[in-house]
Coordinates of C-alpha atoms in Angstrom, one line a residue:
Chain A
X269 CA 10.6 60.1 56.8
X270 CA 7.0 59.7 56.5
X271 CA 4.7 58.0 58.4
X272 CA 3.4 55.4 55.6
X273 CA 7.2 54.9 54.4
X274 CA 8.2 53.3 58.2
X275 CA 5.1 50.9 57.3
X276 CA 6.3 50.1 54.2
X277 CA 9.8 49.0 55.6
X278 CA 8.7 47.6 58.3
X279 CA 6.3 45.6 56.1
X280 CA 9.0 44.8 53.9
X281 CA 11.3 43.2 56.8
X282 CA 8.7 41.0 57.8
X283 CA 8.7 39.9 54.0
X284 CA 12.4 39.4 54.2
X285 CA 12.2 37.7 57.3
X286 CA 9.4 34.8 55.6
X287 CA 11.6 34.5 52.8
X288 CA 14.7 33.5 54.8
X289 CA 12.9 30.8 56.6
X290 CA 11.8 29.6 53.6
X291 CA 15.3 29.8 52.6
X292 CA 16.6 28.1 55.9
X293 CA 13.7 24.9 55.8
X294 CA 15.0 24.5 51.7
X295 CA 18.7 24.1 53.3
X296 CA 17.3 21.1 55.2
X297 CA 16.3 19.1 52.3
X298 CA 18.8 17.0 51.9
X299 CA 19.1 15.7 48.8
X300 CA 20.6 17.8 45.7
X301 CA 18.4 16.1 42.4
X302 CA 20.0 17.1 38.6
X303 CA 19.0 15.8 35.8
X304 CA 20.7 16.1 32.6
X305 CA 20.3 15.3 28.5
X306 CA 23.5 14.2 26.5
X307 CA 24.0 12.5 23.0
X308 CA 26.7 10.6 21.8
X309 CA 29.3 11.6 19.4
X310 CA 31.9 9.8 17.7
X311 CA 35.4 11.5 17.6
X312 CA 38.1 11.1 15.5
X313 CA 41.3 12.4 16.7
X314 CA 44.2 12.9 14.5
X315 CA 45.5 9.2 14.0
X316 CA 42.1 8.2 13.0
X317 CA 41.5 6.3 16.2
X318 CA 37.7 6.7 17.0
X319 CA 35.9 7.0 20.4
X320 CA 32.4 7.8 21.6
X321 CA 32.2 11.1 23.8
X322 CA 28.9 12.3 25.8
X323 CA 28.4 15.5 25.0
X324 CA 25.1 18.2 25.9
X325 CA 22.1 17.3 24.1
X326 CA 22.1 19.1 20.5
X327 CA 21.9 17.7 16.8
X328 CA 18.6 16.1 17.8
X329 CA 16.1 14.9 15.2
X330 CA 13.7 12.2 14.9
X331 CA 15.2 8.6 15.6
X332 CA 17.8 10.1 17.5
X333 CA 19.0 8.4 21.0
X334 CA 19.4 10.0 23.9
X335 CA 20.8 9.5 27.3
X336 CA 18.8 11.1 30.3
X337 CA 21.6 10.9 33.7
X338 CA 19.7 11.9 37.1
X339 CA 21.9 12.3 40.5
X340 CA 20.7 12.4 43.9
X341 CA 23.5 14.2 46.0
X342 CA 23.3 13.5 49.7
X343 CA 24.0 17.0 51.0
X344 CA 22.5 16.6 54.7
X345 CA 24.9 14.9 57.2
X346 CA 23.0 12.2 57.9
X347 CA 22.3 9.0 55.3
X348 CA 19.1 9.4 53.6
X349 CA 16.8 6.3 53.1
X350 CA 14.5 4.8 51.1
X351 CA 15.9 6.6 48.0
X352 CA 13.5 6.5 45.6
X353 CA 13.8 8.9 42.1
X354 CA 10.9 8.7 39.6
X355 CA 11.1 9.6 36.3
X356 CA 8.6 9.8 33.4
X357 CA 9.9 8.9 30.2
X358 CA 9.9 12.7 28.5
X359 CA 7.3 13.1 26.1
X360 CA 8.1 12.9 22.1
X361 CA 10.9 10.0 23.5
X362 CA 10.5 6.2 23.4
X363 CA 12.5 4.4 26.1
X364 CA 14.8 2.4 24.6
X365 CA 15.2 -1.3 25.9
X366 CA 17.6 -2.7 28.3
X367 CA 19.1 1.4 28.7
X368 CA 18.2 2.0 32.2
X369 CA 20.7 1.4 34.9
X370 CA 20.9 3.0 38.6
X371 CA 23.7 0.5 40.7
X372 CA 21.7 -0.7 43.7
X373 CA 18.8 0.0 43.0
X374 CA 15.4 -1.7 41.8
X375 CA 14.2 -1.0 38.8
X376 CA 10.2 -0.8 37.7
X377 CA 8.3 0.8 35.2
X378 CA 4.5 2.0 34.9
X379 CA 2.3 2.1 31.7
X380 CA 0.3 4.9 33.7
X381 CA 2.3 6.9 36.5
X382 CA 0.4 4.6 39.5
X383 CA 0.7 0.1 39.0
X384 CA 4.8 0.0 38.7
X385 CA 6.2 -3.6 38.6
X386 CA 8.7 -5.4 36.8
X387 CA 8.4 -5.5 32.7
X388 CA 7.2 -9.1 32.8
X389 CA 3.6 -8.0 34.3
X390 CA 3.6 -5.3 32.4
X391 CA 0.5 -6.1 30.2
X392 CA -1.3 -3.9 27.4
X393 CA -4.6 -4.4 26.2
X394 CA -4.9 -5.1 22.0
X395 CA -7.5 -6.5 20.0
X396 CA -9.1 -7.7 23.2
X397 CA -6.3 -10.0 24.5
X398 CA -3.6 -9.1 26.9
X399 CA 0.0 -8.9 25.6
X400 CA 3.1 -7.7 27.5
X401 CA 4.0 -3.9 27.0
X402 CA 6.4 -3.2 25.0
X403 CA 9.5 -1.5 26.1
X404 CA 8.6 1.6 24.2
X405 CA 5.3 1.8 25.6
X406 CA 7.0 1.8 29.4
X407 CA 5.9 5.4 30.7
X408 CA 7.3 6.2 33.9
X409 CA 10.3 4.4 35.1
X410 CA 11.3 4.2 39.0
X411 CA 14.9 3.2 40.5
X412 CA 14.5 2.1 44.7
X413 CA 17.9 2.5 45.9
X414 CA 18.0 -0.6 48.4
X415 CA 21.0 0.9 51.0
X416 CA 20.7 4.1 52.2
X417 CA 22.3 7.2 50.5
X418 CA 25.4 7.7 53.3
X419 CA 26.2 12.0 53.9
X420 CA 28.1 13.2 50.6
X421 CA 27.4 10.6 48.4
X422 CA 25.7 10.1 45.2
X423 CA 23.5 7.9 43.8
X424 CA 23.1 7.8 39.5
X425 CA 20.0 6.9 37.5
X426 CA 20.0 6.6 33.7
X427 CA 18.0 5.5 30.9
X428 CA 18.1 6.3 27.3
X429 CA 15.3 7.2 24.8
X430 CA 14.5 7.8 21.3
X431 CA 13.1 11.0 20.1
X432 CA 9.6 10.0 18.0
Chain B
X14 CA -2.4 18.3 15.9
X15 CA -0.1 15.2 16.8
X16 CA 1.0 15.9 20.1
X17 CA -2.8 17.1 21.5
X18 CA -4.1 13.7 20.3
X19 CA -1.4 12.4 21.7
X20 CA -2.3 14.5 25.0
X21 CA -5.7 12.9 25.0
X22 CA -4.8 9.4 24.9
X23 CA -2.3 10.2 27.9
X24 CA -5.6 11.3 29.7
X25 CA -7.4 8.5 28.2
X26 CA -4.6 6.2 30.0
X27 CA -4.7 7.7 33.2
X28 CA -8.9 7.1 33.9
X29 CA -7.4 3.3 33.3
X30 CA -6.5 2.4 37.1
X31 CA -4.3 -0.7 37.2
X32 CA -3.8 -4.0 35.3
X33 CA -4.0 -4.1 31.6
X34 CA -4.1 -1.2 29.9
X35 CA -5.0 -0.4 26.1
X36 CA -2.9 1.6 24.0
X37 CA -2.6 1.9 20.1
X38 CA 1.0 2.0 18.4
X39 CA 2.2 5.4 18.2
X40 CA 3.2 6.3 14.6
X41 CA 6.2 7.1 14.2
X42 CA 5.7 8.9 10.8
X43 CA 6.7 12.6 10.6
X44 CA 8.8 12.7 13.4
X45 CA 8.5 15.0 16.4
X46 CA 8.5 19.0 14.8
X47 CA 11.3 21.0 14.6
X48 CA 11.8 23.6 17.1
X49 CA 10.3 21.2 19.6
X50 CA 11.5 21.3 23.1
X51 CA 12.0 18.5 25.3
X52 CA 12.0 17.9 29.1
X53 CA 12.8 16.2 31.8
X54 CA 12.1 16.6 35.3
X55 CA 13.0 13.6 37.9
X56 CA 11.4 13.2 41.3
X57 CA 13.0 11.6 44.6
X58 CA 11.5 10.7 47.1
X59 CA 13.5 10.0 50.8
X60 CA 13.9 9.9 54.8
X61 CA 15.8 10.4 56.9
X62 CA 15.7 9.0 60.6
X63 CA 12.6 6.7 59.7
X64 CA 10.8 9.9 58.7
X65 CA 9.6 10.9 54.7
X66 CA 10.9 14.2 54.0
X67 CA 9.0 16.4 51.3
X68 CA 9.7 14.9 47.7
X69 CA 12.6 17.1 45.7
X70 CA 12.2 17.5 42.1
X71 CA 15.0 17.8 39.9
X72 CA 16.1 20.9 37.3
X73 CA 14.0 21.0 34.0
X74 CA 16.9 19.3 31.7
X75 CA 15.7 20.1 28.0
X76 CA 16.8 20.0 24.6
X77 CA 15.7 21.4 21.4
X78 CA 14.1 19.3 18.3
X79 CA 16.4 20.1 15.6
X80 CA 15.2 20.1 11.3
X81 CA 15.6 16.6 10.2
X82 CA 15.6 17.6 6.6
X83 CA 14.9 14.5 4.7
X84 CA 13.2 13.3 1.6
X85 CA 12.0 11.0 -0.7
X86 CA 11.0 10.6 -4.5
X87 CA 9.6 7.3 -5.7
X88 CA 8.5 6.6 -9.1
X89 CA 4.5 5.8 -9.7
X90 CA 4.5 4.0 -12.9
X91 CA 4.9 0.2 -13.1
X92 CA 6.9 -1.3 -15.2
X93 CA 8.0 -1.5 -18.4
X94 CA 7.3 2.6 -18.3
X95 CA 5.1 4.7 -20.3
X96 CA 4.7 4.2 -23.8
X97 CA 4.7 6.7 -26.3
X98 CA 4.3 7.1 -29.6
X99 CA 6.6 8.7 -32.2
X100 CA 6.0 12.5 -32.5
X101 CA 3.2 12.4 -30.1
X102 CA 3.7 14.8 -27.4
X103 CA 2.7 15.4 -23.6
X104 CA 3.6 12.1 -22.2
X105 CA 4.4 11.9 -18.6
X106 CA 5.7 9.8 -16.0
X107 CA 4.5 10.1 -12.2
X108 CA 6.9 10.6 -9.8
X109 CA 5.4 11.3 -5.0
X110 CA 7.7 13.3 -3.5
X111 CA 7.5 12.7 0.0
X112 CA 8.7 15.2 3.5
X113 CA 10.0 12.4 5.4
X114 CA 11.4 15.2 7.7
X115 CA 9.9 16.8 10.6
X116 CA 9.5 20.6 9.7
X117 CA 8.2 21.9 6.8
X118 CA 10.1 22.4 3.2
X119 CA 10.3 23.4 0.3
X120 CA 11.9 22.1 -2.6
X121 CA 13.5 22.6 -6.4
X122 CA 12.7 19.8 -9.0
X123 CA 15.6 18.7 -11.2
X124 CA 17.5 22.0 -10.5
X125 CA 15.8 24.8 -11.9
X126 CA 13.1 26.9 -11.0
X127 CA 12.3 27.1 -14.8
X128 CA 10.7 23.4 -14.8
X129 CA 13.2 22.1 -16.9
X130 CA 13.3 18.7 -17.2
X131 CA 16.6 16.1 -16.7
X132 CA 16.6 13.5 -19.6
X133 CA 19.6 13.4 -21.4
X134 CA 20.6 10.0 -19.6
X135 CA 22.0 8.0 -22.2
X136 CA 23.5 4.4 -21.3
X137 CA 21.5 4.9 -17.9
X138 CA 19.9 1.4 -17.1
X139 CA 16.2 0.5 -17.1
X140 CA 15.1 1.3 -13.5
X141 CA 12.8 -1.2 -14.1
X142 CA 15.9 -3.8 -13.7
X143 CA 14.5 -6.3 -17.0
X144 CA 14.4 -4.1 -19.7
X145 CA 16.5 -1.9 -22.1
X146 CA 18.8 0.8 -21.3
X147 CA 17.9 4.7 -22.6
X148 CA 19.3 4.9 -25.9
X149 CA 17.4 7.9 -26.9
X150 CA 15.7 11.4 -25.6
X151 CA 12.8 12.6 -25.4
X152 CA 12.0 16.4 -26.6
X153 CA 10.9 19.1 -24.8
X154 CA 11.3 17.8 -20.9
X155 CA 9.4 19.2 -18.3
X156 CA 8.6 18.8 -15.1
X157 CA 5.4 20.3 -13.4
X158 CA 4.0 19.6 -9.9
X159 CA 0.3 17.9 -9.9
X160 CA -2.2 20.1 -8.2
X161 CA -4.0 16.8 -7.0
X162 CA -4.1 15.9 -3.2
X163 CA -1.3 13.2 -2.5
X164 CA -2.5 10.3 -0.4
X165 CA -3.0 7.3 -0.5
X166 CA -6.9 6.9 -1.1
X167 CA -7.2 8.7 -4.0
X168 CA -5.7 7.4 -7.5
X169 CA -3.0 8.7 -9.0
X170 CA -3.4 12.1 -10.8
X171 CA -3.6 12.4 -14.7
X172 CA -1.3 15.6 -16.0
X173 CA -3.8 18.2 -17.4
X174 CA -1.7 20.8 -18.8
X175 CA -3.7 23.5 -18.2
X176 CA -3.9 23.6 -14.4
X177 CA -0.2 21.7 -13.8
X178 CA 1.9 24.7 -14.2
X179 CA 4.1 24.8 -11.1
X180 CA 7.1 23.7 -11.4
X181 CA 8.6 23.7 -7.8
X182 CA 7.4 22.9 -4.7
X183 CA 7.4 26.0 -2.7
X184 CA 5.6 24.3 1.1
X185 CA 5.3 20.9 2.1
X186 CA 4.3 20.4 5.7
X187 CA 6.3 17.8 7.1
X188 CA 5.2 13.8 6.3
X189 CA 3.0 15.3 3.5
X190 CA 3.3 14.6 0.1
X191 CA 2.8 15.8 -3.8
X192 CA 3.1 14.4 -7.4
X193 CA 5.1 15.5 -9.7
X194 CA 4.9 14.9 -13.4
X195 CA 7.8 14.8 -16.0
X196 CA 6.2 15.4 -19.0
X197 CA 8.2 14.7 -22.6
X198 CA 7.1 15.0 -26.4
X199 CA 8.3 12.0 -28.5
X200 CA 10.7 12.3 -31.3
X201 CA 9.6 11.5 -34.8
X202 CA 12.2 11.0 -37.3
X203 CA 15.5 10.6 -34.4
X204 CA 17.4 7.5 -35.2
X205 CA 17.2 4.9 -32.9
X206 CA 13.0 5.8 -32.3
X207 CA 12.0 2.4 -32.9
X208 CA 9.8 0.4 -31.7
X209 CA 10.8 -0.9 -27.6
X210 CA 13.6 1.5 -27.4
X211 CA 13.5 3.3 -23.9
X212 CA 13.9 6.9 -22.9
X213 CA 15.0 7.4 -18.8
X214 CA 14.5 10.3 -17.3
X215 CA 14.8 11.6 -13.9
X216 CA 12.9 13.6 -11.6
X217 CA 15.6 14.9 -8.7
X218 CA 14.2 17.2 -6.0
X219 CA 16.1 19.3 -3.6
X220 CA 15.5 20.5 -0.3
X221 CA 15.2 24.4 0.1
X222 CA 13.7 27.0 2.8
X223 CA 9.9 26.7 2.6
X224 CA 8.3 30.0 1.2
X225 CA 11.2 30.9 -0.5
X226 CA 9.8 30.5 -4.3
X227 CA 12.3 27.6 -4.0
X228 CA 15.5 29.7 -4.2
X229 CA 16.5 29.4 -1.1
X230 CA 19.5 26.3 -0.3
X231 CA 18.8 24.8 3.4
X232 CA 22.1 25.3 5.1
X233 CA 23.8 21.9 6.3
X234 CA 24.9 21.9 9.9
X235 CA 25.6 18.4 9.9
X236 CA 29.4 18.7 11.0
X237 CA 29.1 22.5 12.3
X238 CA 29.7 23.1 16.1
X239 CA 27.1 21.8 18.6
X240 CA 24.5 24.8 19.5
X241 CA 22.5 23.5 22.0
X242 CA 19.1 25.9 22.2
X243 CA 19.3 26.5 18.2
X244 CA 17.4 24.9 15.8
X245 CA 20.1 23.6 13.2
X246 CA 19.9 21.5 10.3
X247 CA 20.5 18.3 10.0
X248 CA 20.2 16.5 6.5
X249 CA 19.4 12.9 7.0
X250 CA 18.7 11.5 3.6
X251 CA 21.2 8.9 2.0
X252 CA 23.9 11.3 0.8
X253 CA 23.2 13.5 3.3
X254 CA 23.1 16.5 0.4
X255 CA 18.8 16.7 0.9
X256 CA 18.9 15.8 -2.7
X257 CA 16.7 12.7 -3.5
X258 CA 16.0 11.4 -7.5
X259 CA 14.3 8.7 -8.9
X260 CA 14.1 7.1 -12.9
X261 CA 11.5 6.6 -15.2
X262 CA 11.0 5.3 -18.7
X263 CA 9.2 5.8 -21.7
X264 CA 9.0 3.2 -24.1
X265 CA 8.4 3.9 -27.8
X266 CA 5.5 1.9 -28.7
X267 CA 5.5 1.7 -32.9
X268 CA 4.6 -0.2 -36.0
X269 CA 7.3 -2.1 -37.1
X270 CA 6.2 -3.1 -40.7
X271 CA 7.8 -6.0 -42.8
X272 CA 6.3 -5.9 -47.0
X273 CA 6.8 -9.1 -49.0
X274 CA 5.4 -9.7 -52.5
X275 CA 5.1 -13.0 -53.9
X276 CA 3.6 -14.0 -57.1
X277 CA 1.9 -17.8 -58.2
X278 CA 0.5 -19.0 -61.9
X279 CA -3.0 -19.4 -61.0
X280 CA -4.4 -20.5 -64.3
X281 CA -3.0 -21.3 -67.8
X282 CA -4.4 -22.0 -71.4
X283 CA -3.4 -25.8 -71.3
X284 CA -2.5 -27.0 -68.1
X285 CA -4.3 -28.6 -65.4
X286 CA -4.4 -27.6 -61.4
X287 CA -2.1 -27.8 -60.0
X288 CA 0.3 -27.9 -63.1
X289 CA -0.1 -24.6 -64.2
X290 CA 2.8 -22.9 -65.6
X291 CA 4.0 -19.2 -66.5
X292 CA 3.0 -19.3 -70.3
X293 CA 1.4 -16.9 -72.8
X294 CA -1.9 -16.9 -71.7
X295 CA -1.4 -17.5 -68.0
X296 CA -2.7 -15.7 -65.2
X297 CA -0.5 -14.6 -62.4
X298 CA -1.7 -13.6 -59.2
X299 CA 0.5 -11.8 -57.0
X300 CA 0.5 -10.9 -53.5
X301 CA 1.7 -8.4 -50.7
X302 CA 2.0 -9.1 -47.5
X303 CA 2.1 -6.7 -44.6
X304 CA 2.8 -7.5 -41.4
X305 CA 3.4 -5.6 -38.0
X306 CA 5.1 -7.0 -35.2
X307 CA 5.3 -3.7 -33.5
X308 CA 3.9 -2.7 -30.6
X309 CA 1.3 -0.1 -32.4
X310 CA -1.1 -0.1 -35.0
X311 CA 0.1 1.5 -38.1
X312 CA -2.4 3.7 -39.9
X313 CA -2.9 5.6 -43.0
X314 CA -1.2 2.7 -44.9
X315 CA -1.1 2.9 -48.6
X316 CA 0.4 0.6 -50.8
X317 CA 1.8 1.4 -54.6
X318 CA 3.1 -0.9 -56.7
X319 CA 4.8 0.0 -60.2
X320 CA 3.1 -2.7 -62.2
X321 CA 5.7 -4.5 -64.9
X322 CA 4.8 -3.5 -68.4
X323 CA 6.6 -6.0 -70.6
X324 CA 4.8 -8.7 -71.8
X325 CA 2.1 -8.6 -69.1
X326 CA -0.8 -6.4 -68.2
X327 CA -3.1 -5.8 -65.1
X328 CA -5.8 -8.1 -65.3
X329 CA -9.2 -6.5 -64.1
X330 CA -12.9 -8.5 -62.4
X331 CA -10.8 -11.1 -61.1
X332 CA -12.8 -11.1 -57.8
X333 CA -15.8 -10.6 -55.9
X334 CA -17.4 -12.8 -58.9
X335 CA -16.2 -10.6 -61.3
X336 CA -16.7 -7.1 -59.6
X337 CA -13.7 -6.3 -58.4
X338 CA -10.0 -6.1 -59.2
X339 CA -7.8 -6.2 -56.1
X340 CA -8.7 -8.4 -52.9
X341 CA -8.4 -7.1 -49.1
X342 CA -7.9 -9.9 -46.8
X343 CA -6.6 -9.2 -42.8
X344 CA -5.0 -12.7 -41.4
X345 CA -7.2 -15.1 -41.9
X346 CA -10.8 -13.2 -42.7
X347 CA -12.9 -13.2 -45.4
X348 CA -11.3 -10.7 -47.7
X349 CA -13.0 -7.4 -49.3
X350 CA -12.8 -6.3 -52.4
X351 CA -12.2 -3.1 -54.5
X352 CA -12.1 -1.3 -57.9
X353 CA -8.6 -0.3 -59.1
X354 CA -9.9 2.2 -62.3
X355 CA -7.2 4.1 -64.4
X356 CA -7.3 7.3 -63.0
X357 CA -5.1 9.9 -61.5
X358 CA -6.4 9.5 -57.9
X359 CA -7.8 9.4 -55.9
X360 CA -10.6 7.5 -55.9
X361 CA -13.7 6.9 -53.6
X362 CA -12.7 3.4 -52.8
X363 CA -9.0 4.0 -52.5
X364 CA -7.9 1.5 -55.4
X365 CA -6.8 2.9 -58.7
X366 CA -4.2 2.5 -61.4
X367 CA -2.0 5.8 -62.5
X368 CA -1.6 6.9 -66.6
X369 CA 2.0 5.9 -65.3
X370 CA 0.9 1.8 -64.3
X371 CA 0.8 2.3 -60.5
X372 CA -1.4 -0.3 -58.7
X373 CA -2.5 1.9 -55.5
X374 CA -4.1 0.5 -53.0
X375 CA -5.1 3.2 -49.8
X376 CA -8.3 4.7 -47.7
X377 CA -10.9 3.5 -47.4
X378 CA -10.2 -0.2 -48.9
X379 CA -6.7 -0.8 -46.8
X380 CA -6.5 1.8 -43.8
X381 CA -4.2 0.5 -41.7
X382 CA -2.0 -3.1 -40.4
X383 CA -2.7 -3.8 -36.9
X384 CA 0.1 -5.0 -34.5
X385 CA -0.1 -8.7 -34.1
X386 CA 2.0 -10.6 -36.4
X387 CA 0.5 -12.9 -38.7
X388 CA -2.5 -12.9 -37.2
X389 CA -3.3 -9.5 -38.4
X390 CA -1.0 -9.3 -41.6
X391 CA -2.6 -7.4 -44.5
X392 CA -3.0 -9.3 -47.9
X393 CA -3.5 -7.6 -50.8
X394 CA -3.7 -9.7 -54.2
X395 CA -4.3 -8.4 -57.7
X396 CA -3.7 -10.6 -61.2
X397 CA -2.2 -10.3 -64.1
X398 CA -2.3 -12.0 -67.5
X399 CA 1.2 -13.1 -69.9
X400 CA 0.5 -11.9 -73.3
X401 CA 0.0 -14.5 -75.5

C-alpha cells in the first residue's frame, strides 16, 4: 500500500467520523414533521351506497380542493413544548375557508410570512381603504399547540386549498 | 408569464412590513398549467426543557397539475341572426371558441378536418329563444377559422374568404381564444325560402392534441386509475366528452310582393262627377298596386299586363298634361310619368305596348317596390276608353 493511499483512508475516516455526528446530533431532534397532499373521492361500492375516501393527491386540475395533513411525531422521550408548525399556503392554491383544524392548538394566519393574528385583524389595502383579507388571500397559516407534545405522541395540522 | 408576475407581487408583499397590506385579486382565469408541480413544506418550531431546539422542516409533499381539458363556444351574433338573401352566397355567422382549460389544445370544428359545415338541423329551435324554428338549409356550409386576434378590444372580425382558409384549430394556448366563422350560401328557388324563415346551424368544436393537424382524440382519464406523478387528462366541460357547440341562425330576408288591379270610370260622355258610369264613350282608368311587406327590397320589377281587346282600347296622353300614357306613383309621392309606344321592346323609358296588346311597364320607369307596406306600394295607372 502506498504512501498517499494510507492518507486517503485515513482522510476518509475522519470524513466518516463528521458524518456520524452529524447523524447522532439529527437523532436528537425530537420531533418527526410529515406532510402530506390527499383529494377526495367518492366511492361507490357494489350496493350503490356512496362514501368519501382520502386518497394521494392525483386528478388535480384547476378548482380542484385539496387537503394538506402535517404531523409532528414526538420521537425524543421527553414532551416537547411550545409546539409550533408553520405552514405557507402552497403556491398556485387558495386556502379555502373555515378548512384548517389542528385539536389544541391556536390558529393564526399572515398576509406576509411576519404580522400573524387572528382573521378579524387581518386587513388588506384596496382602493385606499382598509378591508379585512379575505380567506383566500391568507398566506401563511400557523397552529400553536397550547399543551406540550408528551414522548410518542402526535400532534395533526390540516387545512385545505384550492388549486388556482 | 403568470406565475413570475405572480412572483413579483409576493416580493412586492414582503417589502410591506406589518398592518395593512395591498394586494390585487388574483385571476383565476386559465387555471394553474398543466404539468405544474405543487409543494408543500411545513415548519415546527419546539423545546424541550425550557430550551428552543433548531426548527425541523417537514418532507416536500407535492402533486402534479393535471390537463383540465375544457372549452367553450359562444355564438357572436345578436339576435334574430343573420340575414340573408335568397341565392346570395357567403353569409356567415360568428361563433369565439374559448381554452377554458389550463394547457394548450387543439381542436376539430364540427367533426371534420375538411371544414365541413353542420346545418341540416331541421325542427331545431331558435337559439335566440323568440323566434322561428329552422325549417330550411342553407347550401354549401362551411366552417373556417378567422385569422383575426380574439380579445376583447378589438371588434369582431368580418369573414374575408381569401385569407379564412383554416378550417381547424390546430394550437390554442390555454385561456386564449379564436373566431370561427360558419359561412352558408342561400338557396334560391328551395320551398319554404321565404321571407322570415330561419336556417340554424351549428358550430361544434372538439378537443384534440395540439399540433396534431387536429387528428389527434385527447384521451379521457377521467375514471382511469389514479397516477400520481403523471400528467392525465381530465375533461371538465359539461358532458365531460371536451365537445362544446353552440347555434346560430340565418334569417331569409325577401320581398314578399302582393299585385292588385282595380279599375274606376273616370269620365263619361254624359254624366257628371261623380256619376260617371261605364258607357260607350267612357274612360276607365285602371290600376296596379304593388306592395312589399317583406323584409327586402325587390328589384328588377316589371309589370305586363295583357290589355282586354273587346270593345275597349288603350287610351294614350292621358297624363303629364298630355305627354304621357302610364303614371308612376310610389305611396304617396308625386307620381312620374312615361311613354308606352307600340313596339316590340324594349324601350328607353321602359313603357311600351307589344303587336300582341301587352301594357309593359319596367327599367328605368318602375325599377323596383321597396319593403314597407303601403307606404312604399307601387301604383301604376294607365286608361282606357269603351268604344262607343
Amino acid at each position: 500500500m502506498s504512501q498517499g493511499k494510507l492518507k486517503f483512508i485515513a482522510a476518509a475516516a475522519l470524513l466518516a467520523f463528521a458524518v456520524d455526528s452529524q447523524v447522532l446530533a439529527a437523532d436528537a431532534r425530537c420531533i418527526s414533521l410529515k406532510s402530506m397532499a390527499e383529494v377526495e373521492r367518492e366511492i361507490v361500492d357494489d350496493k350503490g351506497g356512496k362514501s368519501v375516501k382520502r386518497v394521494a393527491a392525483s386528478k388535480v386540475v384547476p378548482g380542484t380542493e385539496v387537503i394538506w395533513t402535517i404531523t409532528a411525531e414526538n420521537t425524543c422521550k421527553q414532551a416537547s413544548e411550545n409546539v409550533t408548525i408553520n405552514n405557507p399556503v402552497p403556491a398556485h392554491m387558495q386556502l379555502v375557508a373555515n378548512s384548517v383544524t389542528g385539536a389544541g392548538s391556536d390558529v393564526t394566519y399572515s398576509l406576509d410570512g411576519k404580522a400573524f393574528a387572528k382573521p378579524d385583524q387581518l386587513t388588506v389595502k384596496e382602493n385606499g381603504a382598509d378591508r379585512k383579507a379575505r380567506t383566500n388571500e391568507y398566506k401563511h397559516i400557523r397552529w400553536e399547540f397550547k399543551n406540550p407534545l408528551p414522548a410518542g405522541a402526535t400532534a395533526t395540522a390540516s387545512f385545505r386549498a384550492v388549486l388556482e | 408569464m403568470k406565475s413570475s408576475l405572480r412572483q413579483i407581487k409576493r416580493v412586492g408583499l414582503a417589502c410591506v412590513a406589518l398592518g395593512s397590506i395591498a394586494v390585487s385579486q388574483q385571476a383565476f382565469a386559465e387555471g394553474t398549467a398543466a404539468g405544474t408541480t405543487i409543494q408543500n413544506t411545513a415548519t415546527v418550531n419546539y423545546q424541550v426543557g425550557g430550551v428552543s431546539q433548531a426548527a425541523i422542516n417537514s418532507n416536500t409533499a407535492e402533486f402534479l397539475v393535471d390537463n383540465k381539458v375544457n372549452l367553450t363556444v359562444t355564438r357572436l351574433n345578436a339576435a334574430p341572426g343573420v340575414s340573408v338573401s335568397p341565392g346570395g352566397t357567403d353569409y356567415y355567422t360568428t361563433f369565439k371558441l374559448t381554452n377554458s382549460g389550463n394547457k394548450t389544445q387543439g381542436y376539430i370544428l364540427n367533426g371534420s378536418l375538411a371544414g365541413n359545415g353542420d346545418a341540416n338541423l331541421t325542427g331545431v329551435a331558435n337559439p335566440f329563444g323568440a323566434g322561428p324554428a329552422d325549417t330550411i338549409q342553407m347550401l354549401n356550409t362551411r366552417t373556417f377559422v378567422s385569422g383575426a386576434a380574439c380579445d376583447d378590444t378589438t371588434p369582431t372580425p368580418t369573414y374575408d374568404s381569401s385569407t379564412d382558409t383554416t378550417v381547424f384549430v390546430d394550437s390554442l394556448a390555454a385561456d386564449d381564444c379564436v373566431y370561427v366563422f360558419v359561412v352558408a350560401n342561400a338557396d334560391t328557388i328551395a320551398a319554404g325560402f321565404i321571407n322570415g324563415a330561419v336556417a340554424a346551424v351549428r358550430l361544434t368544436a372538439q378537443a384534440r392534441i395540439a399540433n396534431s393537424g387536429a387528428a389527434t382524440v385527447v384521451p379521457k382519464h377521467n375514471d382511469d386509475a389514479d397516477i400520481p406523478g403523471t400528467e392525465q387528462n381530465i375533461f371538465a366541460d359539461a358532458g365531460q366528452d371536451a365537445t362544446e357547440s353552440a347555434d346560430s341562425v340565418f334569417v331569409v330576408s325577401s320581398a314578399t310582393l302582393t299585385v292588385a288591379k282595380s279599375s274606376a270610370v273616370i269620365s263619361d260622355p254624359i254624366n257628371v262627377a261623380p256619376n260617371f258610369k261605364a258607357i260607350p264613350g267612357a274612360v276607365m282608368e285602371y290600376t296596379i298596386r304593388l306592395t312589399n311587406n317583406g323584409g327586402a327590397d325587390a328589384t328588377g320589377v316589371v309589370i305586363t299586363d295583357l290589355l282586354p281587346t273587346n270593345g275597349i282600347s288603350f287610351t294614350t296622353a292621358q297624363y303629364n298634361s298630355g305627354a304621357s300614357d302610364v303614371s308612376i306613383q310610389i305611396g304617396a309621392g308625386a307620381p312620374t310619368f312615361c311613354v308606352a309606344e307600340v313596339t316590340a321592346g324594349p324601350s328607353a323609358d321602359g313603357c311600351y305596348v307589344t303587336p300582341g296588346g301587352v301594357l309593359t311597364v319596367g327599367a328605368p320607369a318602375l325599377t323596383q317596390v321597396a319593403t314597407g307596406g303601403v307606404a312604399t306600394e307601387v301604383a301604376v295607372r294607365f286608361r282606357m276608353t269603351i268604344a262607343d
